[in-house]
Amino acid sequence: MAKRLHKAGTEEKKAPAPKEHFALSAEKKKKIVGFILIILGIVCFLSIISFHPDSDKGKLFSSNEVIQTVQTSPLATTPQPAVDAKNWLGVFGANLAFTLIDKGFGYFSIICSFLFLMWGYGFFTEIDLKRKLNISWFLFLLAVILSSFFGVLLNFFPSQFSWMQFTCGAVGRFISDNLRSFLGNVGAPIVLLAALIVLFVFAFDLKVEKMVESGKTGGESALRKLWEMIKRLFAAKPKDEEAPADAIPAKIKTKATAVREKKEKNKPEADAAPEELTAEEKQAQITINRIELQKNGKTGKKGSREQALDVEIKEKSPKRNAEDDAEESEAELLNEIEDDSKLPDPWDENIDYEMPIIDEVLEKVVDEDVEINDLELKANARSLQDKLKLFDIDIENIEVFPGPVVTMYEITPAPGVKISKIVSLENDIAMALSARGIRIIAPIPGKSAIGVEIPNAKPQVVSAYSILSFVESVKDESGRVYINGTRAELPLGLGKTIVGDVFIGDLAKIPHLLVAGSTGSGKSVGINMIIASLLFTKKPSELKFAIIDPKKIELSFYQKLRYHYLAVCPDLKQDIVTDPNNAKILLKSLEIEMDQRYDMLANAGVKGIIEYNAKVAHPDNRLKNSKDIKHHFLPYIVVVIDELADLMMTAGREVEEPIARIAQLARAVGIHLIVATQRPSVDVITGMIKANFNARIAYQVATKVDSRTILDMNGAEQLLGKGDMLYLPPGTPKPIRLQNAFISVEEVENLTQMIGKQAGYSKPYFLPSLRDKKSTEEKSFGENLDPMFESAARVIVQNQQGSVSLLQRRLKLGYARAARIVDQLEEYDIVGPNDGSKAREVKVKSEEELETKLRTIL
């Protein structure tokens, strides 16, 4: 009801008053001026293109003869016709055309009509004033240069072509006369041609080097043919008797023939000409392969800025008015709802949610798609070939694949060259090219070639806009993303490959991702990019995030998504978990969620979350609920852990076990892990964790040992940093080198703010409570905990001695009761198992850790 009143009030305010129909407002004035300018442009265009050079200009400009009306005198029997102007617009058009052509820029005065049309059209559209001024100056200077150039040509052909008299106009004649008097008849046209080239280079960034390179290539082929002809002519004269052996032209010899001849005929008396030809023939063919950039006009969900603003002003639930305050504390967020049981569950509630618009959130980088100069690429290829030739390694072919940050040089060695010999020259190649981060792939999987990755002199920025706009372009009408014809459930827009292709992965198929790299290499930006790509493609009903951020600041922006995308534990006061002890509770809660989902899948008779959701959504296959199982649509849950090393240092095995168990089992029920760390050592990335994470991303690391810890191979130590990474998908022998897309902090804040302002669910997506589980599950020995359980636990932790006699003395208990309490402490992993006559091991080392454990037990 409130929404209807709001819309009605808005419509009443927008209703125009009757007085505005005949009022001359500023908007109407702009449209009238624009319309007049367009008419003037059309009139100028028609008058100039219909100008007749042979018409009588003197009569047209005579006041007595130009305007002649029909004689109405009684003595006149027939009307006197006006002068025949031979123009589409009559006498007016002839006068206008003659004035513009003769007193202006000649025939190039037609540019005036384009200026009128452009400025008139600008009043009806939002064209930038700076852009209009730049176009006007370009057209004006173009008319000046062209009219002056034809004014110089008119001096060479004064009377041969009558039409040339009207190509320069008064402006062109004045400038050409002064240039010829100062530079002569030869210097004037050269200066004007140079000015024309400079104008186009400045305006359109004309690639002069490409024109020179194409001309150079054509000229080289012609000169080479002429030179070979001359050398054959003079080389055959001194040795006529040896002509049959060497008379075969060198240009038709293959590379294999040249190599074979060099081995078989190593004669000192061989003439110099064949040796020169052999060296020229051994220049490998260089091919530059550029991919067509994936450009797409679709940059987000269909809609305008007005629609985006309309989303922001939608009425929110009265339960969450405090959500708009960005500085609201976590305790206040927890206390917003006094009784969650009275509110509907998220799967039983429908919200009016609009997907974020990319153009409103992300910033487009203008200079992103800058092509690398071909001369630079060929120079690097020649240097690579020359360096290998010093070590007697012949190259048959080099293919160049330029990318945004790194360029791949695929070299095909000559037959008989060992791969290991090229790999051993990695440092020599880096020194020859003065480059850092040389990486050799020997061989390239699926190809009979060796890849050499060389960093570009000027790396390009891969923006999040370019990646996510491409992801939007591969969506169908229902919003599903398809990669190579296959549907991607959880698309990850990671970045671009070294050849410039946009790379999109699917977290649902990975199914877990391990990210590692040194400080400042781009891990946090990569995690933000992964989360952003999921937010742009999945709705709140389809996806939830469980976030653990020990750094406390890296992922704090996503606090605003509490009522949309966050999955929280009801036993914690934190939505974004920052305390390592609370992280253990959240992971155990996710374990319980996983077990409950498996029970739901087993009850429904399906093997995966996709089939289960399809069965739940089908109206004919409604599943029956039981006391313990309630069927509903299951969203994907993505668990993000930003720093695993901190959790392993403080919690250790209590964190490792649930992570490993979730990684082993949770794929089928739609729970996926993204774990990041800046300390890729074996005590952090343990064997149990590493075995269950088949997909890995390695950013720049310090040593080869760290690279082998992450990828089981070298290579990450040669990366460049700032988002340069190696991605190892499951089932591939070698990693893929990618440049991670960059998403700024401001863009992340804009995204979370746009989502947070929309109407969300009445309460967050709550994971199972550990307290409820402990209270409902059957206790060991068929009884509840002893009333002295908590006191006994505190005594044992304080003394770090797990013995029955200690409890007897301190708590004044009998042996049987004290032994029963120790067994219960063992059940809840506070003390270890019995070890003969020795005291039991106390697994809880501090009272703070005990408080956290007791909060989950009692």
mmCIF file with all atom_site columns, N, CA, C and O in Angstrom, residues 123-141:
data_model
loop_
_atom_site.group_PDB
_atom_site.id
_atom_site.type_symbol
_atom_site.label_atom_id
_atom_site.label_alt_id
_atom_site.label_comp_id
_atom_site.label_asym_id
_atom_site.label_entity_id
_atom_site.label_seq_id
_atom_site.pdbx_PDB_ins_code
_atom_site.Cartn_x
_atom_site.Cartn_y
_atom_site.Cartn_z
_atom_site.occupancy
_atom_site.B_iso_or_equiv
_atom_site.pdbx_formal_charge
_atom_site.auth_seq_id
_atom_site.auth_comp_id
_atom_site.auth_asym_id
_atom_site.auth_atom_id
_atom_site.pdbx_PDB_model_num
ATOM 1  N N  . PHE A 1 123 ? 21.988 20.038 -30.181 1.00 0.00 ? 123 PHE A N  1
ATOM 2  C CA . PHE A 1 123 ? 20.960 20.577 -29.296 1.00 0.00 ? 123 PHE A CA 1
ATOM 3  C C  . PHE A 1 123 ? 19.898 19.539 -28.934 1.00 0.00 ? 123 PHE A C  1
ATOM 4  O O  . PHE A 1 123 ? 19.125 19.736 -28.004 1.00 0.00 ? 123 PHE A O  1
ATOM 5  N N  . PHE A 1 124 ? 19.829 18.459 -29.708 1.00 0.00 ? 124 PHE A N  1
ATOM 6  C CA . PHE A 1 124 ? 18.835 17.418 -29.443 1.00 0.00 ? 124 PHE A CA 1
ATOM 7  C C  . PHE A 1 124 ? 19.443 16.220 -28.706 1.00 0.00 ? 124 PHE A C  1
ATOM 8  O O  . PHE A 1 124 ? 18.711 15.362 -28.237 1.00 0.00 ? 124 PHE A O  1
ATOM 9  N N  . THR A 1 125 ? 20.753 16.145 -28.622 1.00 0.00 ? 125 THR A N  1
ATOM 10 C CA . THR A 1 125 ? 21.424 15.045 -27.931 1.00 0.00 ? 125 THR A CA 1
ATOM 11 C C  . THR A 1 125 ? 22.431 15.609 -26.942 1.00 0.00 ? 125 THR A C  1
ATOM 12 O O  . THR A 1 125 ? 22.766 16.793 -26.982 1.00 0.00 ? 125 THR A O  1
ATOM 13 N N  . GLU A 1 126 ? 22.931 14.733 -26.086 1.00 0.00 ? 126 GLU A N  1
ATOM 14 C CA . GLU A 1 126 ? 23.890 15.140 -25.056 1.00 0.00 ? 126 GLU A CA 1
ATOM 15 C C  . GLU A 1 126 ? 25.313 14.911 -25.553 1.00 0.00 ? 126 GLU A C  1
ATOM 16 O O  . GLU A 1 126 ? 26.053 14.083 -25.028 1.00 0.00 ? 126 GLU A O  1
ATOM 17 N N  . ILE A 1 127 ? 25.710 15.619 -26.606 1.00 0.00 ? 127 ILE A N  1
ATOM 18 C CA . ILE A 1 127 ? 27.078 15.525 -27.109 1.00 0.00 ? 127 ILE A CA 1
ATOM 19 C C  . ILE A 1 127 ? 27.961 16.477 -26.306 1.00 0.00 ? 127 ILE A C  1
ATOM 20 O O  . ILE A 1 127 ? 27.598 17.621 -26.071 1.00 0.00 ? 127 ILE A O  1
ATOM 21 N N  . ASP A 1 128 ? 29.129 15.993 -25.919 1.00 0.00 ? 128 ASP A N  1
ATOM 22 C CA . ASP A 1 128 ? 30.040 16.788 -25.108 1.00 0.00 ? 128 ASP A CA 1
ATOM 23 C C  . ASP A 1 128 ? 30.488 18.021 -25.894 1.00 0.00 ? 128 ASP A C  1
ATOM 24 O O  . ASP A 1 128 ? 30.789 17.951 -27.095 1.00 0.00 ? 128 ASP A O  1
ATOM 25 N N  . LEU A 1 129 ? 30.525 19.180 -25.220 1.00 0.00 ? 129 LEU A N  1
ATOM 26 C CA . LEU A 1 129 ? 30.934 20.420 -25.871 1.00 0.00 ? 129 LEU A CA 1
ATOM 27 C C  . LEU A 1 129 ? 32.374 20.320 -26.361 1.00 0.00 ? 129 LEU A C  1
ATOM 28 O O  . LEU A 1 129 ? 32.700 20.811 -27.457 1.00 0.00 ? 129 LEU A O  1
ATOM 29 N N  . LYS A 1 130 ? 33.242 19.691 -25.580 1.00 0.00 ? 130 LYS A N  1
ATOM 30 C CA . LYS A 1 130 ? 34.634 19.556 -25.989 1.00 0.00 ? 130 LYS A CA 1
ATOM 31 C C  . LYS A 1 130 ? 34.747 18.740 -27.259 1.00 0.00 ? 130 LYS A C  1
ATOM 32 O O  . LYS A 1 130 ? 35.555 19.061 -28.139 1.00 0.00 ? 130 LYS A O  1
ATOM 33 N N  . ARG A 1 131 ? 33.939 17.730 -27.392 1.00 0.00 ? 131 ARG A N  1
ATOM 34 C CA . ARG A 1 131 ? 33.976 16.895 -28.595 1.00 0.00 ? 131 ARG A CA 1
ATOM 35 C C  . ARG A 1 131 ? 33.506 17.679 -29.811 1.00 0.00 ? 131 ARG A C  1
ATOM 36 O O  . ARG A 1 131 ? 34.083 17.584 -30.893 1.00 0.00 ? 131 ARG A O  1
ATOM 37 N N  . LYS A 1 132 ? 32.463 18.481 -29.647 1.00 0.00 ? 132 LYS A N  1
ATOM 38 C CA . LYS A 1 132 ? 31.982 19.296 -30.775 1.00 0.00 ? 132 LYS A CA 1
ATOM 39 C C  . LYS A 1 132 ? 33.023 20.314 -31.198 1.00 0.00 ? 132 LYS A C  1
ATOM 40 O O  . LYS A 1 132 ? 33.219 20.553 -32.393 1.00 0.00 ? 132 LYS A O  1
ATOM 41 N N  . LEU A 1 133 ? 33.699 20.926 -30.224 1.00 0.00 ? 133 LEU A N  1
ATOM 42 C CA . LEU A 1 133 ? 34.739 21.898 -30.564 1.00 0.00 ? 133 LEU A CA 1
ATOM 43 C C  . LEU A 1 133 ? 35.906 21.221 -31.276 1.00 0.00 ? 133 LEU A C  1
ATOM 44 O O  . LEU A 1 133 ? 36.460 21.786 -32.242 1.00 0.00 ? 133 LEU A O  1
ATOM 45 N N  . ASN A 1 134 ? 36.286 20.024 -30.841 1.00 0.00 ? 134 ASN A N  1
ATOM 46 C CA . ASN A 1 134 ? 37.386 19.323 -31.501 1.00 0.00 ? 134 ASN A CA 1
ATOM 47 C C  . ASN A 1 134 ? 37.042 18.979 -32.946 1.00 0.00 ? 134 ASN A C  1
ATOM 48 O O  . ASN A 1 134 ? 37.866 19.139 -33.849 1.00 0.00 ? 134 ASN A O  1
ATOM 49 N N  . ILE A 1 135 ? 35.810 18.508 -33.178 1.00 0.00 ? 135 ILE A N  1
ATOM 50 C CA . ILE A 1 135 ? 35.394 18.183 -34.549 1.00 0.00 ? 135 ILE A CA 1
ATOM 51 C C  . ILE A 1 135 ? 35.344 19.449 -35.404 1.00 0.00 ? 135 ILE A C  1
ATOM 52 O O  . ILE A 1 135 ? 35.750 19.446 -36.575 1.00 0.00 ? 135 ILE A O  1
ATOM 53 N N  . SER A 1 136 ? 34.872 20.556 -34.834 1.00 0.00 ? 136 SER A N  1
ATOM 54 C CA . SER A 1 136 ? 34.793 21.807 -35.595 1.00 0.00 ? 136 SER A CA 1
ATOM 55 C C  . SER A 1 136 ? 36.183 22.293 -35.989 1.00 0.00 ? 136 SER A C  1
ATOM 56 O O  . SER A 1 136 ? 36.409 22.703 -37.142 1.00 0.00 ? 136 SER A O  1
ATOM 57 N N  . TRP A 1 137 ? 37.116 22.263 -35.058 1.00 0.00 ? 137 TRP A N  1
ATOM 58 C CA . TRP A 1 137 ? 38.477 22.692 -35.378 1.00 0.00 ? 137 TRP A CA 1
ATOM 59 C C  . TRP A 1 137 ? 39.107 21.780 -36.429 1.00 0.00 ? 137 TRP A C  1
ATOM 60 O O  . TRP A 1 137 ? 39.829 22.245 -37.332 1.00 0.00 ? 137 TRP A O  1
ATOM 61 N N  . PHE A 1 138 ? 38.859 20.482 -36.333 1.00 0.00 ? 138 PHE A N  1
ATOM 62 C CA . PHE A 1 138 ? 39.417 19.560 -37.328 1.00 0.00 ? 138 PHE A CA 1
ATOM 63 C C  . PHE A 1 138 ? 38.871 19.856 -38.726 1.00 0.00 ? 138 PHE A C  1
ATOM 64 O O  . PHE A 1 138 ? 39.632 19.921 -39.705 1.00 0.00 ? 138 PHE A O  1
ATOM 65 N N  . LEU A 1 139 ? 37.568 20.043 -38.850 1.00 0.00 ? 139 LEU A N  1
ATOM 66 C CA . LEU A 1 139 ? 36.981 20.330 -40.171 1.00 0.00 ? 139 LEU A CA 1
ATOM 67 C C  . LEU A 1 139 ? 37.460 21.679 -40.711 1.00 0.00 ? 139 LEU A C  1
ATOM 68 O O  . LEU A 1 139 ? 37.732 21.818 -41.910 1.00 0.00 ? 139 LEU A O  1
ATOM 69 N N  . PHE A 1 140 ? 37.583 22.667 -39.828 1.00 0.00 ? 140 PHE A N  1
ATOM 70 C CA . PHE A 1 140 ? 38.053 23.983 -40.272 1.00 0.00 ? 140 PHE A CA 1
ATOM 71 C C  . PHE A 1 140 ? 39.485 23.906 -40.795 1.00 0.00 ? 140 PHE A C  1
ATOM 72 O O  . PHE A 1 140 ? 39.801 24.428 -41.894 1.00 0.00 ? 140 PHE A O  1
ATOM 73 N N  . LEU A 1 141 ? 40.388 23.275 -40.044 1.00 0.00 ? 141 LEU A N  1
ATOM 74 C CA . LEU A 1 141 ? 41.773 23.154 -40.486 1.00 0.00 ? 141 LEU A CA 1
ATOM 75 C C  . LEU A 1 141 ? 41.891 22.288 -41.743 1.00 0.00 ? 141 LEU A C  1
ATOM 76 O O  . LEU A 1 141 ? 42.728 22.557 -42.611 1.00 0.00 ? 141 LEU A O  1
#
